[in-house]
PDB file of N, CA and C in Angstrom:
ATOM      1  N   MET A 287      -0.788   1.871  11.882  1.00 46.00           N
ATOM      2  CA  MET A 287      -2.312   1.931  12.044  1.00 46.00           C
ATOM      3  C   MET A 287      -2.796   3.220  12.368  1.00 46.00           C
ATOM      4  N   LEU A 288      -3.797   3.951  11.936  1.00 45.00           N
ATOM      5  CA  LEU A 288      -4.125   5.408  12.289  1.00 45.00           C
ATOM      6  C   LEU A 288      -5.547   5.166  12.992  1.00 45.00           C
ATOM      7  N   VAL A 289      -5.755   5.873  13.968  1.00 46.00           N
ATOM      8  CA  VAL A 289      -7.234   6.180  14.571  1.00 46.00           C
ATOM      9  C   VAL A 289      -7.436   7.311  14.806  1.00 46.00           C
ATOM     10  N   GLY A 290      -8.798   7.579  14.506  1.00 45.00           N
ATOM     11  CA  GLY A 290      -9.285   8.924  14.868  1.00 45.00           C
ATOM     12  C   GLY A 290      -9.440   9.252  16.368  1.00 45.00           C
ATOM     13  N   ARG A 291     -10.174  10.227  16.839  1.00 44.00           N
ATOM     14  CA  ARG A 291     -10.442  10.575  18.169  1.00 44.00           C
ATOM     15  C   ARG A 291     -10.845   9.327  18.648  1.00 44.00           C
ATOM     16  N   LEU A 292     -10.424   8.821  19.943  1.00 44.00           N
ATOM     17  CA  LEU A 292     -10.726   7.275  20.303  1.00 44.00           C
ATOM     18  C   LEU A 292     -11.901   7.542  21.146  1.00 44.00           C
ATOM     19  N   GLY A 293     -12.633   6.658  21.513  1.00 49.00           N
ATOM     20  CA  GLY A 293     -13.868   6.582  22.291  1.00 49.00           C
ATOM     21  C   GLY A 293     -14.033   5.291  23.086  1.00 49.00           C
ATOM     22  N   PHE A 294     -12.873   4.859  23.475  1.00 49.00           N
ATOM     23  CA  PHE A 294     -12.936   3.651  24.433  1.00 49.00           C
ATOM     24  C   PHE A 294     -13.129   3.850  25.987  1.00 49.00           C
ATOM     25  N   GLY A 295     -13.076   5.174  26.170  1.00 55.00           N
ATOM     26  CA  GLY A 295     -13.092   5.574  27.784  1.00 55.00           C
ATOM     27  C   GLY A 295     -11.629   5.225  28.493  1.00 55.00           C
ATOM     28  N   PRO A 296     -11.706   4.524  29.533  1.00 57.00           N
ATOM     29  CA  PRO A 296     -10.508   4.304  30.167  1.00 57.00           C
ATOM     30  C   PRO A 296      -9.424   3.733  29.541  1.00 57.00           C
ATOM     31  N   LEU A 297      -9.743   2.853  28.280  1.00 56.00           N
ATOM     32  CA  LEU A 297      -8.578   2.608  27.491  1.00 56.00           C
ATOM     33  C   LEU A 297      -8.070   3.338  26.551  1.00 56.00           C
ATOM     34  N   ASP A 298      -8.560   4.629  26.340  1.00 58.00           N
ATOM     35  CA  ASP A 298      -7.869   5.490  25.563  1.00 58.00           C
ATOM     36  C   ASP A 298      -6.432   5.578  25.395  1.00 58.00           C
ATOM     37  N   GLY A 299      -6.018   5.655  26.628  1.00 64.00           N
ATOM     38  CA  GLY A 299      -4.465   5.726  26.951  1.00 64.00           C
ATOM     39  C   GLY A 299      -3.743   4.599  26.605  1.00 64.00           C
ATOM     40  N   ALA A 300      -4.164   3.390  26.917  1.00 65.00           N
ATOM     41  CA  ALA A 300      -3.615   2.002  26.662  1.00 65.00           C
ATOM     42  C   ALA A 300      -3.711   2.047  25.201  1.00 65.00           C
ATOM     43  N   VAL A 301      -4.838   2.100  24.421  1.00 62.00           N
ATOM     44  CA  VAL A 301      -4.684   1.946  22.916  1.00 62.00           C
ATOM     45  C   VAL A 301      -3.864   3.039  22.379  1.00 62.00           C
ATOM     46  N   ALA A 302      -3.827   4.107  22.676  1.00 63.00           N
ATOM     47  CA  ALA A 302      -2.851   5.335  22.117  1.00 63.00           C
ATOM     48  C   ALA A 302      -1.424   4.966  22.244  1.00 63.00           C
ATOM     49  N   ALA A 303      -0.988   4.075  23.378  1.00 70.00           N
ATOM     50  CA  ALA A 303       0.114   3.982  23.861  1.00 70.00           C
ATOM     51  C   ALA A 303       0.956   2.589  23.140  1.00 70.00           C
ATOM     52  N   LEU A 304      -0.019   1.868  22.183  1.00 70.00           N
ATOM     53  CA  LEU A 304       0.411   0.869  21.546  1.00 70.00           C
ATOM     54  C   LEU A 304       1.431   1.253  20.524  1.00 70.00           C
ATOM     55  N   PRO A 305       2.440   0.338  20.158  1.00 75.00           N
ATOM     56  CA  PRO A 305       3.337   0.750  18.918  1.00 75.00           C
ATOM     57  C   PRO A 305       2.552   0.654  17.759  1.00 75.00           C
ATOM     58  N   GLY A 306       2.793   1.447  16.822  1.00 72.00           N
ATOM     59  CA  GLY A 306       2.330   1.632  15.517  1.00 72.00           C
ATOM     60  C   GLY A 306       0.930   2.303  15.435  1.00 72.00           C
ATOM     61  N   ILE A 307       0.478   2.865  16.502  1.00 70.00           N
ATOM     62  CA  ILE A 307      -0.860   3.443  16.458  1.00 70.00           C
ATOM     63  C   ILE A 307      -0.441   5.227  16.524  1.00 70.00           C
ATOM     64  N   THR A 308      -1.220   5.814  15.727  1.00 70.00           N
ATOM     65  CA  THR A 308      -1.121   7.082  15.718  1.00 70.00           C
ATOM     66  C   THR A 308      -2.662   7.785  15.766  1.00 70.00           C
ATOM     67  N   VAL A 309      -2.646   8.678  16.755  1.00 68.00           N
ATOM     68  CA  VAL A 309      -4.152   9.170  16.989  1.00 68.00           C
ATOM     69  C   VAL A 309      -4.155  10.345  16.208  1.00 68.00           C
ATOM     70  N   LEU A 310      -5.168  10.403  15.297  1.00 71.00           N
ATOM     71  CA  LEU A 310      -5.512  11.766  14.478  1.00 71.00           C
ATOM     72  C   LEU A 310      -6.548  12.743  14.986  1.00 71.00           C
ATOM     73  N   ASP A 311      -6.270  13.970  15.241  1.00 71.00           N
ATOM     74  CA  ASP A 311      -7.198  14.861  15.522  1.00 71.00           C
ATOM     75  C   ASP A 311      -8.206  15.058  14.440  1.00 71.00           C
ATOM     76  N   LEU A 312      -9.337  15.496  14.854  1.00 72.00           N
ATOM     77  CA  LEU A 312     -10.487  15.747  13.776  1.00 72.00           C
ATOM     78  C   LEU A 312     -10.339  17.139  13.341  1.00 72.00           C
ATOM     79  N   ASP A 313      -9.052  17.397  12.328  1.00 77.00           N
ATOM     80  CA  ASP A 313      -8.964  18.538  11.863  1.00 77.00           C
ATOM     81  C   ASP A 313     -10.123  19.145  10.862  1.00 77.00           C
ATOM     82  N   LEU A 314      -9.796  20.434  10.390  1.00 83.00           N
ATOM     83  CA  LEU A 314     -10.743  21.045   9.401  1.00 83.00           C
ATOM     84  C   LEU A 314     -11.052  20.134   8.175  1.00 83.00           C
ATOM     85  N   PRO A 315     -10.285  19.589   7.458  1.00 79.00           N
ATOM     86  CA  PRO A 315     -10.549  18.623   6.394  1.00 79.00           C
ATOM     87  C   PRO A 315     -11.272  17.680   6.754  1.00 79.00           C
ATOM     88  N   ALA A 316     -10.853  16.781   7.859  1.00 75.00           N
ATOM     89  CA  ALA A 316     -11.815  15.835   8.489  1.00 75.00           C
ATOM     90  C   ALA A 316     -12.842  16.190   8.839  1.00 75.00           C
ATOM     91  N   ALA A 317     -13.154  17.309   9.292  1.00 77.00           N
ATOM     92  CA  ALA A 317     -14.615  18.037   9.799  1.00 77.00           C
ATOM     93  C   ALA A 317     -15.239  18.090   8.603  1.00 77.00           C
ATOM     94  N   LEU A 318     -14.876  18.527   7.683  1.00 80.00           N
ATOM     95  CA  LEU A 318     -15.487  18.902   6.315  1.00 80.00           C
ATOM     96  C   LEU A 318     -16.161  17.603   5.692  1.00 80.00           C
ATOM     97  N   ALA A 319     -15.007  16.686   5.675  1.00 74.00           N
ATOM     98  CA  ALA A 319     -15.623  15.325   5.095  1.00 74.00           C
ATOM     99  C   ALA A 319     -16.559  14.636   6.080  1.00 74.00           C
ATOM    100  N   VAL A 320     -16.574  14.897   7.364  1.00 72.00           N
ATOM    101  CA  VAL A 320     -17.340  14.226   8.055  1.00 72.00           C
ATOM    102  C   VAL A 320     -18.898  14.798   8.196  1.00 72.00           C
ATOM    103  N   ALA A 321     -18.792  16.048   7.917  1.00 77.00           N
ATOM    104  CA  ALA A 321     -19.947  16.907   7.684  1.00 77.00           C
ATOM    105  C   ALA A 321     -21.057  16.406   6.268  1.00 77.00           C
ATOM    106  N   GLN A 322     -20.169  15.680   5.648  1.00 78.00           N
ATOM    107  CA  GLN A 322     -21.027  15.263   4.351  1.00 78.00           C
ATOM    108  C   GLN A 322     -21.525  13.638   4.357  1.00 78.00           C
ATOM    109  N   GLN A 323     -21.121  13.121   5.608  1.00 75.00           N
ATOM    110  CA  GLN A 323     -21.563  11.924   5.657  1.00 75.00           C
ATOM    111  C   GLN A 323     -22.538  11.570   6.786  1.00 75.00           C
ATOM    112  N   PRO A 324     -23.475  10.556   6.671  1.00 77.00           N
ATOM    113  CA  PRO A 324     -24.133  10.101   7.894  1.00 77.00           C
ATOM    114  C   PRO A 324     -23.584   9.737   9.258  1.00 77.00           C
ATOM    115  N   SER A 325     -22.431   9.085   9.076  1.00 75.00           N
ATOM    116  CA  SER A 325     -21.710   8.535  10.164  1.00 75.00           C
ATOM    117  C   SER A 325     -20.431   9.291  10.277  1.00 75.00           C
ATOM    118  N   TRP A 326     -20.024  10.032  11.668  1.00 73.00           N
ATOM    119  CA  TRP A 326     -18.929  10.626  11.739  1.00 73.00           C
ATOM    120  C   TRP A 326     -17.852   9.804  11.864  1.00 73.00           C
ATOM    121  N   ALA A 327     -17.929   8.527  12.478  1.00 74.00           N
ATOM    122  CA  ALA A 327     -16.848   7.437  12.688  1.00 74.00           C
ATOM    123  C   ALA A 327     -16.409   7.156  11.346  1.00 74.00           C
ATOM    124  N   ALA A 328     -17.339   6.538  10.434  1.00 77.00           N
ATOM    125  CA  ALA A 328     -16.773   5.996   9.064  1.00 77.00           C
ATOM    126  C   ALA A 328     -16.201   7.085   8.344  1.00 77.00           C
ATOM    127  N   ALA A 329     -16.876   8.359   8.376  1.00 79.00           N
ATOM    128  CA  ALA A 329     -16.393   9.165   7.592  1.00 79.00           C
ATOM    129  C   ALA A 329     -15.016   9.844   8.076  1.00 79.00           C
ATOM    130  N   HIS A 330     -14.767   9.831   9.332  1.00 76.00           N
ATOM    131  CA  HIS A 330     -13.397  10.441   9.840  1.00 76.00           C
ATOM    132  C   HIS A 330     -12.268   9.131   9.368  1.00 76.00           C
ATOM    133  N   CYS A 331     -12.776   7.923   9.742  1.00 81.00           N
ATOM    134  CA  CYS A 331     -11.949   6.621   9.306  1.00 81.00           C
ATOM    135  C   CYS A 331     -11.613   6.849   7.902  1.00 81.00           C
ATOM    136  N   ARG A 332     -12.550   7.012   6.882  1.00 81.00           N
ATOM    137  CA  ARG A 332     -12.291   7.029   5.555  1.00 81.00           C
ATOM    138  C   ARG A 332     -11.510   8.122   5.199  1.00 81.00           C
ATOM    139  N   HIS A 333     -11.679   9.520   5.736  1.00 81.00           N
ATOM    140  CA  HIS A 333     -10.805  10.390   5.384  1.00 81.00           C
ATOM    141  C   HIS A 333      -9.157  10.128   5.932  1.00 81.00           C
ATOM    142  N   ALA A 334      -9.073   9.655   7.057  1.00 81.00           N
ATOM    143  CA  ALA A 334      -7.639   9.288   7.876  1.00 81.00           C
ATOM    144  C   ALA A 334      -7.098   8.262   6.834  1.00 81.00           C
ATOM    145  N   ALA A 335      -7.748   7.495   6.239  1.00 86.00           N
ATOM    146  CA  ALA A 335      -7.152   6.489   5.335  1.00 86.00           C
ATOM    147  C   ALA A 335      -6.846   6.850   3.956  1.00 86.00           C
ATOM    148  N   GLN A 336      -7.082   8.063   3.670  1.00 86.00           N
ATOM    149  CA  GLN A 336      -6.888   8.481   2.161  1.00 86.00           C
ATOM    150  C   GLN A 336      -5.429   8.767   2.028  1.00 86.00           C
ATOM    151  N   PRO A 337      -4.590   8.581   1.013  1.00 88.00           N
ATOM    152  CA  PRO A 337      -3.437   8.873   0.639  1.00 88.00           C
ATOM    153  C   PRO A 337      -3.019  10.456   1.162  1.00 88.00           C
ATOM    154  N   THR A 338      -2.057  10.601   1.657  1.00 84.00           N
ATOM    155  CA  THR A 338      -1.321  12.038   2.065  1.00 84.00           C
ATOM    156  C   THR A 338       0.078  12.081   1.555  1.00 84.00           C
ATOM    157  N   PRO A 339       0.751  13.233   1.563  1.00 88.00           N
ATOM    158  CA  PRO A 339       2.110  13.329   1.395  1.00 88.00           C
ATOM    159  C   PRO A 339       2.871  12.453   2.338  1.00 88.00           C
ATOM    160  N   ASP A 340       2.301  12.619   3.637  1.00 82.00           N
ATOM    161  CA  ASP A 340       2.999  11.566   4.653  1.00 82.00           C
ATOM    162  C   ASP A 340       2.866  10.058   4.462  1.00 82.00           C
ATOM    163  N   ARG A 341       1.514   9.746   4.062  1.00 82.00           N
ATOM    164  CA  ARG A 341       1.142   8.541   3.786  1.00 82.00           C
ATOM    165  C   ARG A 341       0.721   8.340   2.345  1.00 82.00           C
ATOM    166  N   PRO A 342       1.632   8.143   1.441  1.00 90.00           N
ATOM    167  CA  PRO A 342       1.180   8.180   0.165  1.00 90.00           C
ATOM    168  C   PRO A 342       0.392   6.998  -0.504  1.00 90.00           C
ATOM    169  N   GLU A 343       0.551   5.889   0.363  1.00 88.00           N
ATOM    170  CA  GLU A 343      -0.337   4.740  -0.045  1.00 88.00           C
ATOM    171  C   GLU A 343      -1.814   4.748   0.777  1.00 88.00           C
ATOM    172  N   GLY A 344      -1.845   5.888   1.792  1.00 85.00           N
ATOM    173  CA  GLY A 344      -2.872   5.723   2.626  1.00 85.00           C
ATOM    174  C   GLY A 344      -2.496   4.713   3.844  1.00 85.00           C
ATOM    175  N   ALA A 345      -3.596   4.985   4.767  1.00 84.00           N
ATOM    176  CA  ALA A 345      -3.694   3.957   6.159  1.00 84.00           C
ATOM    177  C   ALA A 345      -4.567   2.827   5.728  1.00 84.00           C
ATOM    178  N   ILE A 346      -4.457   2.095   6.644  1.00 84.00           N
ATOM    179  CA  ILE A 346      -5.228   0.640   6.600  1.00 84.00           C
ATOM    180  C   ILE A 346      -6.486   0.930   7.670  1.00 84.00           C
ATOM    181  N   VAL A 347      -7.674   0.461   7.262  1.00 84.00           N
ATOM    182  CA  VAL A 347      -8.886   0.722   8.298  1.00 84.00           C
ATOM    183  C   VAL A 347      -8.780  -0.882   8.745  1.00 84.00           C
ATOM    184  N   ALA A 348      -8.578  -1.072  10.202  1.00 82.00           N
ATOM    185  CA  ALA A 348      -8.550  -2.372  10.982  1.00 82.00           C
ATOM    186  C   ALA A 348      -9.891  -2.372  11.460  1.00 82.00           C
ATOM    187  N   THR A 349     -10.544  -3.458  11.222  1.00 82.00           N
ATOM    188  CA  THR A 349     -12.165  -3.621  11.534  1.00 82.00           C
ATOM    189  C   THR A 349     -12.436  -4.832  11.662  1.00 82.00           C
ATOM    190  N   THR A 350     -13.389  -5.257  12.659  1.00 85.00           N
ATOM    191  CA  THR A 350     -14.062  -6.728  12.674  1.00 85.00           C
ATOM    192  C   THR A 350     -15.334  -6.780  11.833  1.00 85.00           C
ATOM    193  N   ASP A 351     -15.623  -5.615  11.008  1.00 86.00           N
ATOM    194  CA  ASP A 351     -16.689  -5.665   9.974  1.00 86.00           C
ATOM    195  C   ASP A 351     -16.179  -5.151   8.507  1.00 86.00           C
ATOM    196  N   PRO A 352     -15.419  -6.161   7.882  1.00 88.00           N
ATOM    197  CA  PRO A 352     -14.773  -5.518   6.730  1.00 88.00           C
ATOM    198  C   PRO A 352     -16.028  -5.433   5.628  1.00 88.00           C
ATOM    199  N   ALA A 353     -17.171  -6.059   5.662  1.00 90.00           N
ATOM    200  CA  ALA A 353     -18.220  -5.815   4.728  1.00 90.00           C
ATOM    201  C   ALA A 353     -18.605  -4.395   4.818  1.00 90.00           C
ATOM    202  N   ARG A 354     -18.517  -3.827   5.740  1.00 86.00           N
ATOM    203  CA  ARG A 354     -18.899  -2.342   5.804  1.00 86.00           C
ATOM    204  C   ARG A 354     -18.115  -1.338   4.850  1.00 86.00           C
ATOM    205  N   TRP A 355     -16.728  -1.815   4.639  1.00 87.00           N
ATOM    206  CA  TRP A 355     -16.141  -0.907   3.754  1.00 87.00           C
ATOM    207  C   TRP A 355     -15.882  -1.678   2.307  1.00 87.00           C
ATOM    208  N   HIS A 356     -16.927  -2.516   2.116  1.00 89.00           N
ATOM    209  CA  HIS A 356     -16.906  -2.866   0.437  1.00 89.00           C
ATOM    210  C   HIS A 356     -17.212  -1.898  -0.380  1.00 89.00           C
ATOM    211  N   GLY A 357     -16.411  -1.807  -1.393  1.00 89.00           N
ATOM    212  CA  GLY A 357     -16.672  -0.577  -2.403  1.00 89.00           C
ATOM    213  C   GLY A 357     -16.079   0.740  -1.952  1.00 89.00           C
ATOM    214  N   GLN A 358     -15.628   0.914  -1.007  1.00 85.00           N
ATOM    215  CA  GLN A 358     -14.885   2.121  -0.282  1.00 85.00           C
ATOM    216  C   GLN A 358     -13.338   2.220  -0.737  1.00 85.00           C
ATOM    217  N   PRO A 359     -12.797   3.232  -1.071  1.00 84.00           N
ATOM    218  CA  PRO A 359     -11.354   3.290  -1.490  1.00 84.00           C
ATOM    219  C   PRO A 359     -10.629   3.459  -0.404  1.00 84.00           C
ATOM    220  N   VAL A 360     -10.526   2.405   0.422  1.00 87.00           N
ATOM    221  CA  VAL A 360      -9.710   2.065   1.593  1.00 87.00           C
ATOM    222  C   VAL A 360      -9.059   0.743   1.576  1.00 87.00           C
ATOM    223  N   ARG A 361      -7.904   0.548   2.152  1.00 89.00           N
ATOM    224  CA  ARG A 361      -7.411  -0.909   2.472  1.00 89.00           C
ATOM    225  C   ARG A 361      -7.898  -1.446   3.878  1.00 89.00           C
ATOM    226  N   VAL A 362      -8.145  -2.680   3.937  1.00 89.00           N
ATOM    227  CA  VAL A 362      -8.908  -3.013   5.050  1.00 89.00           C
ATOM    228  C   VAL A 362      -8.049  -4.185   5.652  1.00 89.00           C
ATOM    229  N   LEU A 363      -7.923  -4.225   6.839  1.00 86.00           N
ATOM    230  CA  LEU A 363      -7.517  -5.276   7.695  1.00 86.00           C
ATOM    231  C   LEU A 363      -8.351  -5.881   8.405  1.00 86.00           C
ATOM    232  N   ASP A 364      -8.943  -7.086   8.170  1.00 89.00           N
ATOM    233  CA  ASP A 364      -9.925  -7.749   8.927  1.00 89.00           C
ATOM    234  C   ASP A 364      -9.493  -8.481  10.059  1.00 89.00           C
ATOM    235  N   LEU A 365     -10.170  -7.982  11.216  1.00 84.00           N
ATOM    236  CA  LEU A 365      -9.696  -8.358  12.585  1.00 84.00           C
ATOM    237  C   LEU A 365     -10.684  -9.338  13.102  1.00 84.00           C
ATOM    238  N   SER A 366     -11.422  -9.922  12.131  1.00 84.00           N
ATOM    239  CA  SER A 366     -12.563 -10.902  12.588  1.00 84.00           C
ATOM    240  C   SER A 366     -11.975 -12.094  13.023  1.00 84.00           C
ATOM    241  N   PRO A 367     -12.601 -12.691  14.239  1.00 82.00           N
ATOM    242  CA  PRO A 367     -12.050 -13.998  14.566  1.00 82.00           C
ATOM    243  C   PRO A 367     -12.252 -14.898  13.588  1.00 82.00           C
TER     244      PRO A 367
END
């Protein structure tokens, strides 16, 4: 699972230490993608989920609001209860 810059405050270290989590920096391509969208969080997440040479199938967006991603070119893992 990939996550962008974390915003959980004191939980950042705990979340980043979980196995299978990769924290991504907001690099230039991500910043350019973010600049074109109304929400930086959604834009960064969508950018991070796109296929790359390292991740040919792209990453999975883990969310409790899967409807938010309807029609977006990303794979979604529904974390809803």
